[in-house]
Coordinates of C-alpha atoms in Angstrom, one line a residue:
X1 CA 68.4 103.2 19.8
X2 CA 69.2 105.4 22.7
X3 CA 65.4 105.0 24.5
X4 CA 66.1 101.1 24.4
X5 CA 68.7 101.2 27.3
X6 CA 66.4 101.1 31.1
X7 CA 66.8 104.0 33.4
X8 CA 67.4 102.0 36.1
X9 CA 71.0 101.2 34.8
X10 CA 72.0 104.0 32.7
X11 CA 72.3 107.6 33.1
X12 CA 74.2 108.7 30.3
X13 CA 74.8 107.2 26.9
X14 CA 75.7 109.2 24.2
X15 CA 79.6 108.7 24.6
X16 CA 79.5 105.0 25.1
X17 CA 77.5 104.8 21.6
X18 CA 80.2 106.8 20.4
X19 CA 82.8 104.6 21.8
X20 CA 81.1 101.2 20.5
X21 CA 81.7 101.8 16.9
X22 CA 85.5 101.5 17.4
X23 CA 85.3 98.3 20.3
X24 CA 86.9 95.1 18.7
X25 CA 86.4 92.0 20.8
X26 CA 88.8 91.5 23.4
X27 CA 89.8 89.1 25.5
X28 CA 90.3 90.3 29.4
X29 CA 91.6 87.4 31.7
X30 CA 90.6 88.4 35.2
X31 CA 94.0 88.5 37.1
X32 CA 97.0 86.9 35.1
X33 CA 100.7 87.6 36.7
X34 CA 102.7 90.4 35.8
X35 CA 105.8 89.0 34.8
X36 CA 108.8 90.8 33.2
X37 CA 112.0 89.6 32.1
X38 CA 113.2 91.1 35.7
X39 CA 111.9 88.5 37.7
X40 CA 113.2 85.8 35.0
X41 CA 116.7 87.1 35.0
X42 CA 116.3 86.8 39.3
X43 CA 114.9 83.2 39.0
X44 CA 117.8 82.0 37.1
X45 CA 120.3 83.4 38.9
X46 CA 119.0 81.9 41.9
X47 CA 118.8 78.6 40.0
X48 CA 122.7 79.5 39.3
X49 CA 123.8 80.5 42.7
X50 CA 122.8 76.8 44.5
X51 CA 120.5 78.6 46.9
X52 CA 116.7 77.4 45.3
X53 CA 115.7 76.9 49.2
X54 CA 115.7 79.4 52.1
X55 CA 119.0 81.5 51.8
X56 CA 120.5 84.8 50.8
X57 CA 117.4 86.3 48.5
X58 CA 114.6 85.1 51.4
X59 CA 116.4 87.1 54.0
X60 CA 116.8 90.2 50.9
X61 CA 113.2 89.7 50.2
X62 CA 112.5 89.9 54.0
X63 CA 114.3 93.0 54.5
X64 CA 113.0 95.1 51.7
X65 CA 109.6 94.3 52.7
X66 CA 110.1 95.5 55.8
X67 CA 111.5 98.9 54.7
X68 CA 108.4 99.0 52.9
X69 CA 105.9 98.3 55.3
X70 CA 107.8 100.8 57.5
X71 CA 108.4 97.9 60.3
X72 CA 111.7 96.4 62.0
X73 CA 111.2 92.8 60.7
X74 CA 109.0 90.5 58.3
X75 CA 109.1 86.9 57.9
X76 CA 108.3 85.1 54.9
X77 CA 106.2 81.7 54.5
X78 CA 105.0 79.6 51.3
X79 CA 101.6 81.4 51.8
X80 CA 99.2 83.4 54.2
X81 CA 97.7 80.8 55.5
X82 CA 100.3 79.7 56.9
X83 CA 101.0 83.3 58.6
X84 CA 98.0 83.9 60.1
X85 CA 98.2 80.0 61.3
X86 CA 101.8 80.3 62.2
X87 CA 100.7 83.8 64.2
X88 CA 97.7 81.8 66.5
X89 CA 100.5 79.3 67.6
X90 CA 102.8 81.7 68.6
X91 CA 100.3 83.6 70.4
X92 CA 99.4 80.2 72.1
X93 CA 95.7 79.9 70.5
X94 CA 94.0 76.9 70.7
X95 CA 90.9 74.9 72.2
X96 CA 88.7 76.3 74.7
X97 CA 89.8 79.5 72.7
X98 CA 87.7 82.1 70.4
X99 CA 89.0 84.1 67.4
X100 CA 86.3 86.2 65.5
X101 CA 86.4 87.3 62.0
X102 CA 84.3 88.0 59.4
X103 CA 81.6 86.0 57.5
X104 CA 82.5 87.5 54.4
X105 CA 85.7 86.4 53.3
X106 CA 88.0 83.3 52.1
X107 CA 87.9 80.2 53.9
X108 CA 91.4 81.2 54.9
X109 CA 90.7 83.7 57.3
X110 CA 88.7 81.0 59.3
X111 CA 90.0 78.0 58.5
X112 CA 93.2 78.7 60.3
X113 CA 91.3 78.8 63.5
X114 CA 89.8 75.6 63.0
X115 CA 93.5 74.8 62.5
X116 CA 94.3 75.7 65.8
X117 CA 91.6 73.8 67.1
X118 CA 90.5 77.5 68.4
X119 CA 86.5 78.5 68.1
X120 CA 85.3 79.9 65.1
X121 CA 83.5 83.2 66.0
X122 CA 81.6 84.9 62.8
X123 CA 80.5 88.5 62.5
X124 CA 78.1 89.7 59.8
X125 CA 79.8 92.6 57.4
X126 CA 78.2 96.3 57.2
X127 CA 74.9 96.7 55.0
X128 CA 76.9 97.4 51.5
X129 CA 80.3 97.1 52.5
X130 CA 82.0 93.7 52.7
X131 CA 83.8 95.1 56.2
X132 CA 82.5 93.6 59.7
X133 CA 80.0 94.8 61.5
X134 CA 82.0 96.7 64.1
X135 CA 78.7 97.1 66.7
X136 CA 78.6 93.3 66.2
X137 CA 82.1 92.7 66.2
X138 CA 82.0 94.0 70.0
X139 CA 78.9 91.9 71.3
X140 CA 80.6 88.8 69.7
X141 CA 83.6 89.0 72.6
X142 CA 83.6 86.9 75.7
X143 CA 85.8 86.2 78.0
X144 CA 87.0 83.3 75.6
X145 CA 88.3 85.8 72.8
X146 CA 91.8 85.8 71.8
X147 CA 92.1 87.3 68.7
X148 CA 90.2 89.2 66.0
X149 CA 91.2 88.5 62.2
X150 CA 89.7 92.1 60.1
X151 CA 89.9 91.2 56.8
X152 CA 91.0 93.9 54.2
X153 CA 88.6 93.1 51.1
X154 CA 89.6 94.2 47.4
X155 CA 93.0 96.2 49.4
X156 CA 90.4 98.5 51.2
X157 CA 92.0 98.6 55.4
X158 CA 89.3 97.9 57.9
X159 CA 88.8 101.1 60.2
X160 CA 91.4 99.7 62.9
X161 CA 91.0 103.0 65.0
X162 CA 87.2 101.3 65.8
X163 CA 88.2 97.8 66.1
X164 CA 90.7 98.9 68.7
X165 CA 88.8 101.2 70.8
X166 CA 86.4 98.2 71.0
X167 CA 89.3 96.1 71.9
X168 CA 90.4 98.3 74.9
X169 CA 86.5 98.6 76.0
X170 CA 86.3 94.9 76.2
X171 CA 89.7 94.7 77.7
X172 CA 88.9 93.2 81.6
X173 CA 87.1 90.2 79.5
X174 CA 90.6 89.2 78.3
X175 CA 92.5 86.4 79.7
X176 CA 96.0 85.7 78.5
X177 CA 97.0 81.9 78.0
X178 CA 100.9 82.9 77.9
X179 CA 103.5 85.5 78.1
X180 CA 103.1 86.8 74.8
X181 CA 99.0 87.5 76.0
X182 CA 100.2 88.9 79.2
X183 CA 102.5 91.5 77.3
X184 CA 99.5 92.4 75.1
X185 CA 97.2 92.5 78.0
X186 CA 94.2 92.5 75.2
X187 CA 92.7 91.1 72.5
X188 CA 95.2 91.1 69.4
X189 CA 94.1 92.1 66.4
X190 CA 95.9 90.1 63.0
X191 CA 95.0 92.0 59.8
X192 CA 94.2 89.3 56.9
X193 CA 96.1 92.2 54.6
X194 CA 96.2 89.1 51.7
X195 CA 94.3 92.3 49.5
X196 CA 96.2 94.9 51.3
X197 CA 100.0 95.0 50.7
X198 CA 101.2 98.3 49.9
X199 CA 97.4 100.3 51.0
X200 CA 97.5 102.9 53.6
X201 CA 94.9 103.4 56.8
X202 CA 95.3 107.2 57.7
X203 CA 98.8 107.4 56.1
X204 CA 100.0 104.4 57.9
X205 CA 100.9 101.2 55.5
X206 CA 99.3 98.5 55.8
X207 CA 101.6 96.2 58.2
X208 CA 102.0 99.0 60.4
X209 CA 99.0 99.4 61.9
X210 CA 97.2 95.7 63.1
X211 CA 99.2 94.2 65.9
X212 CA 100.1 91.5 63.0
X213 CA 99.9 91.6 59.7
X214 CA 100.0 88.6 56.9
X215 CA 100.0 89.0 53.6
X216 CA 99.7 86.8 50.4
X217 CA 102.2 86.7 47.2
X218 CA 99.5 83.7 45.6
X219 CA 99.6 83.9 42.0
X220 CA 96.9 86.3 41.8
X221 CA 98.3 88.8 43.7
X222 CA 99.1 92.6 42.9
X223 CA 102.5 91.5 44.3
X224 CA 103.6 87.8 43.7
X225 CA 106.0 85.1 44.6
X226 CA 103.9 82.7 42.5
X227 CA 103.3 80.9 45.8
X228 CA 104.1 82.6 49.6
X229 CA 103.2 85.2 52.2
X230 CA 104.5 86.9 54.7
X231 CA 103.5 88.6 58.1
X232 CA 104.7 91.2 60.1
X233 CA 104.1 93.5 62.9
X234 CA 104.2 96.6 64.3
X235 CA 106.9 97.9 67.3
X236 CA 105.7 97.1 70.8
X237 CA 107.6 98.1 73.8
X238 CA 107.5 94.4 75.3
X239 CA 108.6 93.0 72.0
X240 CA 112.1 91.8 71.3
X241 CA 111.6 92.3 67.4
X242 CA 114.6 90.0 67.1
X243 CA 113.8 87.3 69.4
X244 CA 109.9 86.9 68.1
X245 CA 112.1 86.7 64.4
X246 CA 113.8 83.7 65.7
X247 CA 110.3 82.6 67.2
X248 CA 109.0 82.1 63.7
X249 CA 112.3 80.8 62.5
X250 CA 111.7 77.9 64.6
X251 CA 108.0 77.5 64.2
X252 CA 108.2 77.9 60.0
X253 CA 111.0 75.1 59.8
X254 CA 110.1 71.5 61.8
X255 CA 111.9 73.6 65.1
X256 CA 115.4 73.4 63.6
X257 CA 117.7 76.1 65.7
X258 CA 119.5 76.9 62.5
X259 CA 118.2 77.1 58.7
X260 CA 120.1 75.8 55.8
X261 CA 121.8 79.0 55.3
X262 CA 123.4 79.2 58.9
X263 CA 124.4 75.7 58.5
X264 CA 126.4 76.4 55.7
X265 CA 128.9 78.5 57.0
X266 CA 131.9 75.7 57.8
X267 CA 131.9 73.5 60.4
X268 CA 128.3 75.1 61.6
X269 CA 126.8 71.6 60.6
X270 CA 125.2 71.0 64.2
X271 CA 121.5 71.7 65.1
X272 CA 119.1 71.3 67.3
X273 CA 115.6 70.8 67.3
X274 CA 113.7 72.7 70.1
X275 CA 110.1 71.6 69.5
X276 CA 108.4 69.3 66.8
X277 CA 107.6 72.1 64.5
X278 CA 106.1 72.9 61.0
X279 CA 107.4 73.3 57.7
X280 CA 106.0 76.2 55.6
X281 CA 109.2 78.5 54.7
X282 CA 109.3 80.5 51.5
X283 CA 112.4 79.7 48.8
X284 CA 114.7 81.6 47.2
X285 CA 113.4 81.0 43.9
X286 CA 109.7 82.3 45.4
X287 CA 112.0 85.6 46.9
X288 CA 113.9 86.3 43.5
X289 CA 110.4 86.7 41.6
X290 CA 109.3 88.7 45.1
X291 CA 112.5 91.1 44.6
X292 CA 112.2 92.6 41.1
X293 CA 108.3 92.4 42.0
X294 CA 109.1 95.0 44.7
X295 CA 111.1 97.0 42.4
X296 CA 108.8 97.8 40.1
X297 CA 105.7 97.6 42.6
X298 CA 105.0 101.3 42.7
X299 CA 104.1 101.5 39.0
X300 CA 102.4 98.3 38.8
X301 CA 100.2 100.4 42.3
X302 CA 100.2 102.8 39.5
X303 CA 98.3 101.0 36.7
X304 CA 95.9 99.5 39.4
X305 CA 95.0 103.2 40.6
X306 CA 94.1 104.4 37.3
X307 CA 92.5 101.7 36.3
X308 CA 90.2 102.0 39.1
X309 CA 89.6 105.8 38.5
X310 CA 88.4 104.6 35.0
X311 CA 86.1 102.1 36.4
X312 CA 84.7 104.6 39.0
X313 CA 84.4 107.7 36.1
X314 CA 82.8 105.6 33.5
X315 CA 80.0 103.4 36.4
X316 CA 78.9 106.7 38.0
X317 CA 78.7 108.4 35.0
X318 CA 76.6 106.0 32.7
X319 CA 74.9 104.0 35.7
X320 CA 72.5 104.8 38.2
X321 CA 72.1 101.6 39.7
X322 CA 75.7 99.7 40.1
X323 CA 77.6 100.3 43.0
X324 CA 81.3 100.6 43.9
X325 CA 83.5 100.6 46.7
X326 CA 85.6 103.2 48.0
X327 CA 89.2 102.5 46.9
X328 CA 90.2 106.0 48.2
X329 CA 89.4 108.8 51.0
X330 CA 90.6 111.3 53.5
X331 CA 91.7 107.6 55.4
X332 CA 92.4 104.5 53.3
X333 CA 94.5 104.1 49.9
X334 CA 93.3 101.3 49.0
X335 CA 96.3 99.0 47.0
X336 CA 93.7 98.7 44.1
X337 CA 93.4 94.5 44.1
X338 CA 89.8 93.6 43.1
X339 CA 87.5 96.2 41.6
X340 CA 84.0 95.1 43.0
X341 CA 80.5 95.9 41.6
X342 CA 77.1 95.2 42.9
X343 CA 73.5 95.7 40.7
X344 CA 71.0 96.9 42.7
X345 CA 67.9 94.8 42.6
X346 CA 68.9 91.7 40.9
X347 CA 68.9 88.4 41.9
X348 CA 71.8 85.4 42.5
X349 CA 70.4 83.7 39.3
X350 CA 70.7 86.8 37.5
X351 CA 74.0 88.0 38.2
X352 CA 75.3 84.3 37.8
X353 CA 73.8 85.1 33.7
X354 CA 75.6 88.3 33.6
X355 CA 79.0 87.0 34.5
X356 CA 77.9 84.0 31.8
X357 CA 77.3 86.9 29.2
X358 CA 80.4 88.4 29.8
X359 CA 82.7 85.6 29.8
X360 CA 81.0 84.7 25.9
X361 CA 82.1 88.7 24.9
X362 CA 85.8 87.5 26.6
X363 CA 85.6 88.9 29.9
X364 CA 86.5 87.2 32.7
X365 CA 84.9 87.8 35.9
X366 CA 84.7 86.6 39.1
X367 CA 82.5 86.5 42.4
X368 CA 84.3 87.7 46.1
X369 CA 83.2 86.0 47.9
X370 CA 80.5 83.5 48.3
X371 CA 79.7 83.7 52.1
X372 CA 81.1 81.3 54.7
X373 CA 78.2 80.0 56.1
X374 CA 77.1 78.8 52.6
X375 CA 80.4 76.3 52.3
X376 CA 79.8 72.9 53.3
X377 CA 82.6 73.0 56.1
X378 CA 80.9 75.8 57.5
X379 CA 77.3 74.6 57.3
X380 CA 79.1 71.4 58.8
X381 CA 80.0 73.6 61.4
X382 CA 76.9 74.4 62.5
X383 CA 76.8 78.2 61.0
X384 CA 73.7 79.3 58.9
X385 CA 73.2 82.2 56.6
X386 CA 70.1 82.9 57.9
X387 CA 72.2 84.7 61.2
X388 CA 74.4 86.8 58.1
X389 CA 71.4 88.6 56.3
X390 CA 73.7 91.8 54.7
X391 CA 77.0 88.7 53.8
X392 CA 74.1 87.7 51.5
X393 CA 72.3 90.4 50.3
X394 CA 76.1 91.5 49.4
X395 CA 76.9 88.2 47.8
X396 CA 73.9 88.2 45.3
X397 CA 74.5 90.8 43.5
X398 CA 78.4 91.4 43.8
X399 CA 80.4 90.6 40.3
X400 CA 84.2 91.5 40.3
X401 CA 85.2 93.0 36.7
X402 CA 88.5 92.5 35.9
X403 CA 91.7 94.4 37.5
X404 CA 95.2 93.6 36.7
X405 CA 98.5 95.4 35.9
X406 CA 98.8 93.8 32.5
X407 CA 95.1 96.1 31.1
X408 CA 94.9 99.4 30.1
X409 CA 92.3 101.5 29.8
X410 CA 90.9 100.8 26.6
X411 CA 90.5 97.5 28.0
X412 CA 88.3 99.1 30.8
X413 CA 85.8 101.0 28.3
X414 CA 85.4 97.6 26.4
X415 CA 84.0 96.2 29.9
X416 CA 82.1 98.9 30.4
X417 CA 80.7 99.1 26.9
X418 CA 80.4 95.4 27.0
X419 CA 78.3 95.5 30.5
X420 CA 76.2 98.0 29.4
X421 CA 74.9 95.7 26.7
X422 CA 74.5 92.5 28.7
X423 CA 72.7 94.5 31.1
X424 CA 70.2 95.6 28.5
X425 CA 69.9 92.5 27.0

C-alpha cells in the first residue's frame, strides 16, 4: 500500500493513511462569503433608516477603515477597479503616458490603464514567485512612466522598500503632467492591495506604505461589501488629506459639489457640478455589510492564518515536490487570501486533470492567474508570452486549494488526503 505512492510527491505517509480511514466526502466550495446574522441585522437597518445610497454608514465605513489601515482618510467606491482607475485620473494619467505593472495578475490591474488611455507597460514576475521582476521592473522606465501598479498576490505585500529605491534611482526620467506630479516629483507607486487588506510589509499595514492604496470588498473577498473597494493613501507633506477627499468626492459622483447626504440637511438643495465626472460610489447598504465585517475581521484573519499553517505543516511534511508561498516572515504578514500551490514538473494539461479530479471528490479549486499576455485583449494588444517565460512556467503548474473563513481544519486534511490520492492516481 505504502510503496505505491511516488517519491517525487510524498515524503511521509504513515499519518495521512491513518487519517484516511475516518475522511467522509466533503464538499469544500473555494471562497463562499462569511456572512453572520451581524451584517444582516446592519443591512436591514439601513434598509430602515432611508439611507440605501451614499450616507451616514459610507462615511462610518470610511472612517473605520481608515483607523485600521493607520491613515488620515479612505474613500470608498463600488469596486477596485474603479480605485485604481479613479487614482490615474486624479493623478492626470493619460495618453502619451506609461504605467507598468505586472504580467501576472487580473485584468484589472491593466485594464485601468487602457482606461485611461495611458500605455500598458508589462514586467515579467520573479522565477517562483508571482511578484515582479524588480531588475526588470527598473529597465522598463522611461521618461514616459507615471506610475507603477505592484500587485499584492494571494495578500503577500510586494517588497516596496525595492520598488522605491528604484523609483528614486530613476527619478530625473520623471516628468510631471500636473501639480499633483510636481508635488510627488517621482514615479508614484499605487499598490493593487485587492489581496492585501489587513497584511503588514515590515510592520506597516497595508495602505500605509504604497503612495496609494486600493483595495477590493468583491464577493470573494476576506473582507466584503458584496460589491466595492476602496483606496487610500499614506501622509505626504504636500498633501491636504482633506482637500484630495473632496477630489475623489467629485470624481466618484458625475462632479456634483455635494453628495446626497449634504444635500439633505434643509434648504442645502443647491449643487453644482464642477466637471463631467463618473459615477462609481459605494452605498450604504454595501457599508452596513462592510461594518460588522470590520468588526469581526480580526478573527476571520484568525481562521485564514491557521488555516494556512495547516496547509504549510501537512505539504512540507508529506510532499517533496509541491510548493508554497510564503504567507509569513521577518517582513510581510500576509492577510491569508489565496493559498497557492505549484507541482513541480507537470504540465498545463496535467494540472488542468488534477483540479478536474478534485472538483469530482468535492473540492473546488481554482487557477491565479492565467497570464495577461495569454487573454485575447492582451494578445490584441500586441503582448506575447513568449517575452513572460517565468508568468508561464508559474501559471502551468499553479492550482489554488481552497481558503475561506467558513473551513476548518479537518476540512484542510481532507484536501490534503484527497490530493495526495489524485496525485497518485
Amino acid at each position: 500500500m505504502i510503496a505505491k505512492y511516488p517519491q517525487i510527491y510524498i515524503r511521509s505517509y504513515r499519518h495521512t493513511l491513518i487519517r484516511r480511514r475516518i475522511m467522509k466526502t466533503r464538499n469544500i466550495p473555494f471562497s463562499p462569503p462569511d456572512i453572520s446574522e451581524k451584517e444582516i441585522e446592519l443591512v436591514v437597518e439601513a434598509m430602515r433608516s432611508g439611507w440605501i445610497t451614499t450616507g451616514p454608514k459610507t462615511k462610518q465605513f470610511e472612517s473605520q477603515l481608515a483607523d485600521y489601515c493607520n491613515t488620515d482618510k479612505v474613500v470608498t467606491m463600488n469596486s477596485a477597479t474603479a480605485a485604481m482607475e479613479m487614482t490615474l485620473r486624479l493623478l492626470g494619467v493619460g495618453p502619451g503616458d506609461e504605467v507598468i505593472t505586472s504580467a501576472y495578475t487580473y485584468t484589472a490591474s491593466a485594464s485601468v490603464i487602457h482606461h485611461v488611455g495611458a500605455k500598458i507597460v508589462l514586467v515579467d514576475i520573479q522565477e517562483g514567485k508571482p511578484e515582479m521582476n524588480y531588475k526588470l521592473l527598473e529597465e522598463a522606465i522611461t521618461e514616459k512612466t507615471k506610475v507603477i501598479i505592484p500587485v499584492d498576490i494571494a495578500g503577500i505585500m510586494c517588497d516596496y522598500d525595492m520598488i522605491f529605491e528604484i523609483v528614486e534611482r530613476k527619478k530625473e526620467l520623471f516628468t510631471p503632467n500636473n501639480d499633483l506630479q510636481s508635488s510627488f516629483g517621482r514615479i508614484i507607486v499605487m499598490a493593487d492591495a485587492a489581496h492585501s487588506f489587513g497584511a503588514k510589509y515590515k510592520g506597516k499595514m497595508s495602505g500605509q506604505v504604497a503612495d496609494f492604496t486600493a483595495f477590493s470588498f468583491h464577493a470573494v473577498k476576506n473582507l466584503t461589501t458584496a460589491e466595492g473597494g476602496a483606496v487610500t493613501w499614506r501622509n505626504q507633506s504636500f498633501i491636504v488629506n482633506e482637500e484630495l477627499y473632496k477630489e475623489y468626492m467629485l470624481l466618484i459622483l458625475h462632479g456634483q459639489s455635494k453628495d446626497a447626504l449634504a444635500k439633505n440637511v434643509p434648504g442645502s438643495w443647491e449643487y453644482d457640478i464642477v466637471a463631467p465626472n463618473y459615477k462609481c460610489n459605494m452605498t450604504d447598504i454595501q457599508a452596513a455589510i462592510g461594518i460588522s465585517q470590520l468588526e469581526r475581521y480580526d478573527e476571520i484573519l484568525k481562521v485564514r492564518n491557521l488555516l494556512v499553517d495547516s496547509y504549510n505543516e501537512q505539504i512540507d511534511r508529506v510532499f517533496q515536490n509541491v510548493l508554497h508561498l510564503d504567507h509569513l516572515n521577518e517582513y510581510q504578514d500576509s492577510s491569508s487570501h489565496l493559498y497557492f500551490i505549484r507541482i513541480v514538473g507537470i504540465s498545463e494539461k496535467k494540472r488542468n486533470n488534477i483540479i478536474i479530479k478534485l472538483a469530482e471528490r468535492g473540492i473546488s479549486t481554482n487557477v491565479h492567474y492565467k497570464p495577461l499576455p495569454l487573454l485575447t485583449a492582451y494578445k490584441n494588444l500586441g503582448f506575447e508570452i513568449n517575452d513572460y517565460p517565468a508568468a508561464y512556467n508559474f501559471y502551468q503548474n499553479e492550482i489554488t486549494l481552497p481558503l475561506n473563513s467558513l473551513m476548518v481544519l479537518e476540512d484542510v486534511d481532507y484536501v490534503v488526503e484527497n490530493l495526495i490520492e489524485v496525485l497518485n492516481d
